[in-house]
PDB file of C-alpha atoms and ligand atoms in Angstrom:
ATOM      1  CA  UNK A 584     -39.562  54.619 291.725  1.00  0.00           C
ATOM      2  CA  UNK A 585     -40.599  51.679 291.833  1.00  0.00           C
ATOM      3  CA  UNK A 586     -40.860  49.483 289.013  1.00  0.00           C
ATOM      4  CA  UNK A 587     -45.096  47.724 289.293  1.00  0.00           C
ATOM      5  CA  UNK A 588     -45.937  44.407 288.384  1.00  0.00           C
ATOM      6  CA  UNK A 589     -49.822  43.814 288.323  1.00  0.00           C
ATOM      7  CA  UNK A 590     -50.199  39.960 288.567  1.00  0.00           C
ATOM      8  CA  UNK A 591     -53.111  38.550 286.250  1.00  0.00           C
ATOM      9  CA  UNK A 592     -53.946  36.069 288.534  1.00  0.00           C
ATOM     10  CA  UNK A 593     -56.581  38.386 289.891  1.00  0.00           C
ATOM     11  CA  UNK A 594     -57.797  39.196 286.237  1.00  0.00           C
ATOM     12  CA  UNK A 595     -61.007  39.059 284.917  1.00  0.00           C
ATOM     13  CA  UNK A 596     -60.480  36.188 282.676  1.00  0.00           C
ATOM     14  CA  UNK A 597     -64.000  36.543 281.107  1.00  0.00           C
ATOM     15  CA  UNK A 598     -62.620  39.856 279.798  1.00  0.00           C
ATOM     16  CA  UNK A 599     -58.746  39.657 279.728  1.00  0.00           C
ATOM     17  CA  UNK A 600     -58.427  42.096 276.801  1.00  0.00           C
ATOM     18  CA  UNK A 601     -60.299  44.874 278.257  1.00  0.00           C
ATOM     19  CA  UNK A 602     -57.410  43.971 281.962  1.00  0.00           C
ATOM     20  CA  UNK A 603     -54.739  44.043 279.118  1.00  0.00           C
ATOM     21  CA  UNK A 604     -55.700  47.430 277.419  1.00  0.00           C
ATOM     22  CA  UNK A 605     -56.073  48.952 281.004  1.00  0.00           C
ATOM     23  CA  UNK A 606     -52.534  47.749 281.883  1.00  0.00           C
ATOM     24  CA  UNK A 607     -51.428  48.683 278.609  1.00  0.00           C
ATOM     25  CA  UNK A 608     -52.346  52.482 279.326  1.00  0.00           C
ATOM     26  CA  UNK A 609     -51.449  52.252 282.512  1.00  0.00           C
ATOM     27  CA  UNK A 610     -48.156  53.583 284.440  1.00  0.00           C
ATOM     28  CA  UNK A 611     -47.450  49.572 284.992  1.00  0.00           C
ATOM     29  CA  UNK A 612     -44.223  48.441 283.840  1.00  0.00           C
ATOM     30  CA  UNK A 613     -44.167  44.758 283.939  1.00  0.00           C
ATOM     31  CA  UNK A 614     -47.132  41.706 283.695  1.00  0.00           C
ATOM     32  CA  UNK A 615     -46.555  39.510 286.696  1.00  0.00           C
ATOM     33  CA  UNK A 616     -47.508  36.127 285.295  1.00  0.00           C
ATOM     34  CA  UNK A 617     -48.136  33.220 287.617  1.00  0.00           C
ATOM     35  CA  UNK A 618     -47.916  29.733 286.905  1.00  0.00           C
ATOM     36  CA  UNK A 619     -49.431  27.268 289.409  1.00  0.00           C
ATOM     37  CA  UNK A 620     -49.336  23.511 288.606  1.00  0.00           C
ATOM     38  CA  UNK A 621     -51.225  22.200 291.316  1.00  0.00           C
ATOM     39  CA  UNK A 622     -47.999  20.172 293.138  1.00  0.00           C
ATOM     40  CA  UNK A 623     -45.680  23.192 294.182  1.00  0.00           C
ATOM     41  CA  UNK A 624     -48.321  24.898 295.048  1.00  0.00           C
ATOM     42  CA  UNK A 625     -52.109  23.306 295.633  1.00  0.00           C
ATOM     43  CA  UNK A 626     -53.712  25.629 292.994  1.00  0.00           C
ATOM     44  CA  UNK A 627     -53.831  25.195 289.349  1.00  0.00           C
ATOM     45  CA  UNK A 628     -53.838  28.606 287.398  1.00  0.00           C
ATOM     46  CA  UNK A 629     -52.201  28.569 283.357  1.00  0.00           C
ATOM     47  CA  UNK A 630     -49.489  27.637 281.319  1.00  0.00           C
ATOM     48  CA  UNK A 631     -47.652  29.200 278.270  1.00  0.00           C
ATOM     49  CA  UNK A 632     -50.187  29.103 276.334  1.00  0.00           C
ATOM     50  CA  UNK A 633     -51.777  31.704 277.467  1.00  0.00           C
ATOM     51  CA  UNK A 634     -48.410  33.664 278.308  1.00  0.00           C
ATOM     52  CA  UNK A 635     -48.346  33.755 274.047  1.00  0.00           C
ATOM     53  CA  UNK A 636     -51.653  36.174 274.254  1.00  0.00           C
ATOM     54  CA  UNK A 637     -50.389  38.179 276.895  1.00  0.00           C
ATOM     55  CA  UNK A 638     -47.225  38.452 275.103  1.00  0.00           C
ATOM     56  CA  UNK A 639     -49.597  39.097 271.880  1.00  0.00           C
ATOM     57  CA  UNK A 640     -51.036  42.121 274.200  1.00  0.00           C
ATOM     58  CA  UNK A 641     -48.530  43.915 275.501  1.00  0.00           C
ATOM     59  CA  UNK A 642     -45.422  45.152 274.601  1.00  0.00           C
ATOM     60  CA  UNK A 643     -43.997  45.732 278.460  1.00  0.00           C
ATOM     61  CA  UNK A 644     -41.743  42.974 280.306  1.00  0.00           C
ATOM     62  CA  UNK A 645     -43.687  39.879 280.814  1.00  0.00           C
ATOM     63  CA  UNK A 646     -42.399  38.826 283.730  1.00  0.00           C
ATOM     64  CA  UNK A 647     -43.220  34.617 284.979  1.00  0.00           C
ATOM     65  CA  UNK A 648     -43.452  33.336 288.379  1.00  0.00           C
ATOM     66  CA  UNK A 649     -43.235  29.502 287.702  1.00  0.00           C
ATOM     67  CA  UNK A 650     -44.742  28.013 290.653  1.00  0.00           C
ATOM     68  CA  UNK A 651     -44.090  24.166 289.419  1.00  0.00           C
ATOM     69  CA  UNK A 652     -41.749  21.609 290.064  1.00  0.00           C
ATOM     70  CA  UNK A 653     -39.182  19.923 287.298  1.00  0.00           C
ATOM     71  CA  UNK A 654     -39.436  23.669 285.819  1.00  0.00           C
ATOM     72  CA  UNK A 655     -36.351  22.989 283.802  1.00  0.00           C
ATOM     73  CA  UNK A 656     -38.579  20.681 281.438  1.00  0.00           C
ATOM     74  CA  UNK A 657     -40.582  23.537 280.349  1.00  0.00           C
ATOM     75  CA  UNK A 658     -37.931  26.450 280.348  1.00  0.00           C
ATOM     76  CA  UNK A 659     -38.148  26.694 276.122  1.00  0.00           C
ATOM     77  CA  UNK A 660     -41.624  26.662 276.289  1.00  0.00           C
ATOM     78  CA  UNK A 661     -42.090  29.741 278.281  1.00  0.00           C
ATOM     79  CA  UNK A 662     -39.308  31.570 276.153  1.00  0.00           C
ATOM     80  CA  UNK A 663     -40.763  30.671 272.841  1.00  0.00           C
ATOM     81  CA  UNK A 664     -44.750  31.683 274.714  1.00  0.00           C
ATOM     82  CA  UNK A 665     -42.809  35.499 275.048  1.00  0.00           C
ATOM     83  CA  UNK A 666     -41.179  35.313 278.852  1.00  0.00           C
ATOM     84  CA  UNK A 667     -38.805  38.008 279.599  1.00  0.00           C
ATOM     85  CA  UNK A 668     -38.373  37.685 282.965  1.00  0.00           C
ATOM     86  CA  UNK A 669     -38.268  34.007 284.255  1.00  0.00           C
ATOM     87  CA  UNK A 670     -38.844  33.108 288.232  1.00  0.00           C
ATOM     88  CA  UNK A 671     -38.376  29.261 289.787  1.00  0.00           C
ATOM     89  CA  UNK A 672     -38.511  28.243 293.292  1.00  0.00           C
ATOM     90  CA  UNK A 673     -35.432  27.891 294.996  1.00  0.00           C
ATOM     91  CA  UNK A 674     -37.650  25.393 297.120  1.00  0.00           C
ATOM     92  CA  UNK A 675     -38.451  23.209 293.511  1.00  0.00           C
ATOM     93  CA  UNK A 676     -35.053  23.185 292.680  1.00  0.00           C
ATOM     94  CA  UNK A 677     -32.292  20.047 292.529  1.00  0.00           C
ATOM     95  CA  UNK A 678     -30.192  21.638 290.303  1.00  0.00           C
ATOM     96  CA  UNK A 679     -30.470  25.328 290.933  1.00  0.00           C
ATOM     97  CA  UNK A 680     -27.182  26.411 288.716  1.00  0.00           C
ATOM     98  CA  UNK A 681     -28.098  24.942 286.258  1.00  0.00           C
ATOM     99  CA  UNK A 682     -31.616  25.794 285.821  1.00  0.00           C
ATOM    100  CA  UNK A 683     -30.446  29.569 285.959  1.00  0.00           C
ATOM    101  CA  UNK A 684     -27.773  28.800 283.111  1.00  0.00           C
ATOM    102  CA  UNK A 685     -30.219  27.179 280.744  1.00  0.00           C
ATOM    103  CA  UNK A 686     -32.918  30.105 281.456  1.00  0.00           C
ATOM    104  CA  UNK A 687     -29.854  32.826 281.038  1.00  0.00           C
ATOM    105  CA  UNK A 688     -28.722  30.905 277.865  1.00  0.00           C
ATOM    106  CA  UNK A 689     -32.236  30.966 276.495  1.00  0.00           C
ATOM    107  CA  UNK A 690     -31.921  34.870 276.770  1.00  0.00           C
ATOM    108  CA  UNK A 691     -34.514  35.493 279.388  1.00  0.00           C
ATOM    109  CA  UNK A 692     -33.694  37.375 282.643  1.00  0.00           C
ATOM    110  CA  UNK A 693     -33.438  34.428 285.808  1.00  0.00           C
ATOM    111  CA  UNK A 694     -35.081  34.963 288.756  1.00  0.00           C
ATOM    112  CA  UNK A 695     -35.266  32.891 292.217  1.00  0.00           C
ATOM    113  CA  UNK A 696     -38.438  32.695 294.304  1.00  0.00           C
ATOM    114  CA  UNK A 697     -38.102  32.176 297.815  1.00  0.00           C
ATOM    115  CA  UNK A 698     -41.090  30.911 300.038  1.00  0.00           C
ATOM    116  CA  UNK A 699     -41.827  32.879 303.532  1.00  0.00           C
ATOM    117  CA  UNK A 700     -39.387  29.888 305.278  1.00  0.00           C
ATOM    118  CA  UNK A 701     -36.629  30.491 303.094  1.00  0.00           C
ATOM    119  CA  UNK A 702     -33.798  32.504 304.499  1.00  0.00           C
ATOM    120  CA  UNK A 703     -32.268  35.093 302.347  1.00  0.00           C
ATOM    121  CA  UNK A 704     -29.024  33.094 303.037  1.00  0.00           C
ATOM    122  CA  UNK A 705     -29.814  30.622 300.601  1.00  0.00           C
ATOM    123  CA  UNK A 706     -29.082  32.446 297.982  1.00  0.00           C
ATOM    124  CA  UNK A 707     -25.195  32.945 298.934  1.00  0.00           C
ATOM    125  CA  UNK A 708     -23.827  30.965 296.196  1.00  0.00           C
ATOM    126  CA  UNK A 709     -26.430  31.776 293.194  1.00  0.00           C
ATOM    127  CA  UNK A 710     -26.884  35.231 294.172  1.00  0.00           C
ATOM    128  CA  UNK A 711     -23.693  36.928 291.345  1.00  0.00           C
ATOM    129  CA  UNK A 712     -25.914  34.431 288.706  1.00  0.00           C
ATOM    130  CA  UNK A 713     -29.414  35.785 288.730  1.00  0.00           C
ATOM    131  CA  UNK A 714     -31.303  38.981 287.941  1.00  0.00           C
ATOM    132  CA  UNK A 715     -33.800  39.330 290.170  1.00  0.00           C
ATOM    133  CA  UNK A 716     -35.225  37.506 293.617  1.00  0.00           C
ATOM    134  CA  UNK A 717     -38.802  37.578 294.144  1.00  0.00           C
ATOM    135  CA  UNK A 718     -39.208  36.932 298.313  1.00  0.00           C
ATOM    136  CA  UNK A 719     -43.007  35.730 298.340  1.00  0.00           C
ATOM    137  CA  UNK A 720     -44.604  37.787 301.365  1.00  0.00           C
ATOM    138  CA  UNK A 721     -47.412  35.166 301.115  1.00  0.00           C
ATOM    139  CA  UNK A 722     -47.364  31.384 300.767  1.00  0.00           C
ATOM    140  CA  UNK A 723     -47.609  31.208 297.461  1.00  0.00           C
ATOM    141  CA  UNK A 724     -50.665  29.260 295.792  1.00  0.00           C
ATOM    142  CA  UNK A 725     -53.396  32.555 295.975  1.00  0.00           C
ATOM    143  CA  UNK A 726     -53.824  35.760 295.468  1.00  0.00           C
ATOM    144  CA  UNK A 727     -55.344  38.095 298.199  1.00  0.00           C
ATOM    145  CA  UNK A 728     -53.777  36.687 301.175  1.00  0.00           C
ATOM    146  CA  UNK A 729     -51.926  39.150 303.783  1.00  0.00           C
ATOM    147  CA  UNK A 730     -48.783  40.408 303.819  1.00  0.00           C
ATOM    148  CA  UNK A 731     -46.256  38.555 306.297  1.00  0.00           C
ATOM    149  CA  UNK A 732     -44.321  41.370 308.391  1.00  0.00           C
ATOM    150  CA  UNK A 733     -41.083  39.294 308.667  1.00  0.00           C
ATOM    151  CA  UNK A 734     -41.070  39.962 305.183  1.00  0.00           C
ATOM    152  CA  UNK A 735     -39.430  43.422 305.855  1.00  0.00           C
ATOM    153  CA  UNK A 736     -36.336  41.774 307.601  1.00  0.00           C
ATOM    154  CA  UNK A 737     -35.739  39.639 304.529  1.00  0.00           C
ATOM    155  CA  UNK A 738     -35.629  42.516 302.474  1.00  0.00           C
ATOM    156  CA  UNK A 739     -33.652  44.392 304.449  1.00  0.00           C
ATOM    157  CA  UNK A 740     -30.928  42.030 304.776  1.00  0.00           C
ATOM    158  CA  UNK A 741     -30.893  40.913 301.144  1.00  0.00           C
ATOM    159  CA  UNK A 742     -30.572  44.337 299.931  1.00  0.00           C
ATOM    160  CA  UNK A 743     -27.680  44.341 302.400  1.00  0.00           C
ATOM    161  CA  UNK A 744     -26.681  41.559 300.431  1.00  0.00           C
ATOM    162  CA  UNK A 745     -26.522  42.548 297.144  1.00  0.00           C
ATOM    163  CA  UNK A 746     -25.352  46.078 297.996  1.00  0.00           C
ATOM    164  CA  UNK A 747     -22.048  45.257 299.606  1.00  0.00           C
ATOM    165  CA  UNK A 748     -21.309  42.727 296.903  1.00  0.00           C
ATOM    166  CA  UNK A 749     -21.855  45.555 294.202  1.00  0.00           C
ATOM    167  CA  UNK A 750     -24.381  43.491 292.181  1.00  0.00           C
ATOM    168  CA  UNK A 751     -27.882  44.376 290.000  1.00  0.00           C
ATOM    169  CA  UNK A 752     -30.141  42.445 291.067  1.00  0.00           C
ATOM    170  CA  UNK A 753     -33.664  43.181 291.932  1.00  0.00           C
ATOM    171  CA  UNK A 754     -35.622  42.803 294.336  1.00  0.00           C
ATOM    172  CA  UNK A 755     -39.407  41.911 294.023  1.00  0.00           C
ATOM    173  CA  UNK A 756     -42.222  41.658 296.522  1.00  0.00           C
ATOM    174  CA  UNK A 757     -44.851  39.232 295.800  1.00  0.00           C
ATOM    175  CA  UNK A 758     -48.275  38.635 297.919  1.00  0.00           C
ATOM    176  CA  UNK A 759     -50.623  41.025 299.680  1.00  0.00           C
ATOM    177  CA  UNK A 760     -48.776  44.529 298.531  1.00  0.00           C
ATOM    178  CA  UNK A 761     -51.351  47.364 299.396  1.00  0.00           C
ATOM    179  CA  UNK A 762     -51.127  50.802 298.992  1.00  0.00           C
ATOM    180  CA  UNK A 763     -50.882  50.808 302.770  1.00  0.00           C
ATOM    181  CA  UNK A 764     -47.700  48.511 303.135  1.00  0.00           C
ATOM    182  CA  UNK A 765     -46.199  49.636 299.832  1.00  0.00           C
ATOM    183  CA  UNK A 766     -44.193  52.516 301.542  1.00  0.00           C
ATOM    184  CA  UNK A 767     -41.991  50.159 304.249  1.00  0.00           C
ATOM    185  CA  UNK A 768     -41.524  47.687 301.744  1.00  0.00           C
ATOM    186  CA  UNK A 769     -39.428  50.313 299.258  1.00  0.00           C
ATOM    187  CA  UNK A 770     -37.845  51.911 302.576  1.00  0.00           C
ATOM    188  CA  UNK A 771     -36.706  48.330 303.442  1.00  0.00           C
ATOM    189  CA  UNK A 772     -35.214  48.362 300.187  1.00  0.00           C
ATOM    190  CA  UNK A 773     -37.526  46.690 297.727  1.00  0.00           C
ATOM    191  CA  UNK A 774     -36.948  47.455 293.637  1.00  0.00           C
ATOM    192  CA  UNK A 775     -40.292  45.807 291.936  1.00  0.00           C
ATOM    193  CA  UNK A 776     -44.294  45.556 293.505  1.00  0.00           C
ATOM    194  CA  UNK A 777     -46.116  42.409 292.568  1.00  0.00           C
ATOM    195  CA  UNK A 778     -49.867  43.448 293.059  1.00  0.00           C
ATOM    196  CA  UNK A 779     -52.772  41.822 292.362  1.00  0.00           C
ATOM    197  CA  UNK A 780     -55.948  42.187 294.177  1.00  0.00           C
ATOM    198  CA  UNK A 781     -54.532  45.534 294.810  1.00  0.00           C
ATOM    199  CA  UNK A 782     -54.828  46.962 291.240  1.00  0.00           C
ATOM    200  CA  UNK A 783     -57.585  44.662 289.772  1.00  0.00           C
ATOM    201  CA  UNK A 784     -60.082  44.658 292.647  1.00  0.00           C
ATOM    202  CA  UNK A 785     -59.799  48.440 293.165  1.00  0.00           C
ATOM    203  CA  UNK A 786     -62.328  51.008 292.063  1.00  0.00           C
ATOM    204  CA  UNK A 787     -59.672  52.500 289.844  1.00  0.00           C
ATOM    205  CA  UNK A 788     -57.049  50.271 289.004  1.00  0.00           C
ATOM    206  CA  UNK A 789     -55.502  52.967 286.540  1.00  0.00           C
ATOM    207  CA  UNK A 790     -55.121  55.334 289.356  1.00  0.00           C
ATOM    208  CA  UNK A 791     -53.658  52.859 292.172  1.00  0.00           C
ATOM    209  CA  UNK A 792     -50.732  51.880 289.860  1.00  0.00           C
ATOM    210  CA  UNK A 793     -50.280  55.545 289.872  1.00  0.00           C
ATOM    211  CA  UNK A 794     -50.863  55.644 293.414  1.00  0.00           C
ATOM    212  CA  UNK A 795     -48.066  52.819 293.866  1.00  0.00           C
ATOM    213  CA  UNK A 796     -46.012  54.047 291.656  1.00  0.00           C
ATOM    214  CA  UNK A 797     -45.187  57.124 293.113  1.00  0.00           C
ATOM    215  CA  UNK A 798     -44.401  56.642 296.672  1.00  0.00           C
TER     216      UNK A 798
HETATM  217  C1  DX5 B 873     -48.997  34.379 294.996  1.00  0.00           C
HETATM  218  C2  DX5 B 873     -48.875  34.488 293.502  1.00  0.00           C
HETATM  219  C3  DX5 B 873     -48.942  36.337 293.611  1.00  0.00           C
HETATM  220  C4  DX5 B 873     -50.197  36.600 293.544  1.00  0.00           C
HETATM  221  C5  DX5 B 873     -50.645  37.965 294.313  1.00  0.00           C
HETATM  222  O1  DX5 B 873     -48.948  32.795 294.461  1.00  0.00           O
HETATM  223  O2  DX5 B 873     -47.486  34.338 293.335  1.00  0.00           O
HETATM  224  O3  DX5 B 873     -48.295  36.904 292.227  1.00  0.00           O
HETATM  225  O4  DX5 B 873     -50.768  36.335 292.291  1.00  0.00           O
HETATM  226  O5  DX5 B 873     -51.649  38.379 294.726  1.00  0.00           O
HETATM  227  P1  DX5 B 873     -51.655  39.820 295.709  1.00  0.00           P
HETATM  228  O6  DX5 B 873     -51.446  40.982 295.161  1.00  0.00           O
HETATM  229  O7  DX5 B 873     -53.449  39.596 295.140  1.00  0.00           O
HETATM  230  O8  DX5 B 873     -51.718  38.672 297.043  1.00  0.00           O
HETATM  231 ZN1   ZN B 874     -46.357  36.079 291.429  1.00  0.00          ZN
END
C-alpha cells in the first residue's frame, strides 16, 4: 500500500485546525509541508513557525519539503520545529553530501528532491546516503498543476537503481497526483504519493485519501 502524504499547501488557512483534525482521523500517513522562499521557486509559502503548529496538531510524520536556497542555514530550525523528514533540492545545494550528513546527524530522515529536468542518474553517488527521493512531477512552486507524464519513466529507472543496489530508499511523487493517474504511478514503482488539490479540493477528503490508500 502506498504512503499517502497530503500537501497542506492546499489546505484552508482560515481554518487549519479543521484540516489537521480531518487528516488525523483519515488514513493519511504523512503531513507533506512545502516550504518556499520566493528565490528557488517563484512563490513564498511558510517556514518553521507554522511547522511548529502542525507538529503540535498531529502525531503523524511531518515530511518537510524545502524549496529554498542555502537549506543548510535552516536545518536546525526545522529540526527544532518538529520535522521528521527533511528534503532538500539537489539543484539548490552546492554541497549536497554535507547537507545530507547534517540532516541525518540531527536525527531526521534525509530526502533529495529532483526538478523535472534533473535526471535520476544525478543521484548515483548519493543514493546510498539518503532515505527518500522526491521526484517532482510538476515544476515546483504551486499546487494544482498538471502531472508531467515523463515522470513515469524516471520512477521506473529510479526503482531499478534502488532495487539493484538493495537499498531502502523511498520514492515520493510530488505534483499533479490524481485518483486517475495514481495507479500508473504506483505501478511504475513509487512508494509515497503527495496530493494537495486532489485531497483538499475534493468533496470528501477522507474518502479521497482512503481511495488513494487502497490503490
Ligand atoms: C509543489 C509542491 C507540491 C504541491 C502539490 O511545488 O511541492 O507538494 O503542493 O500539489 P498538487 O498535488 O495540487 O499538485
Ligand atoms: Zn512538495
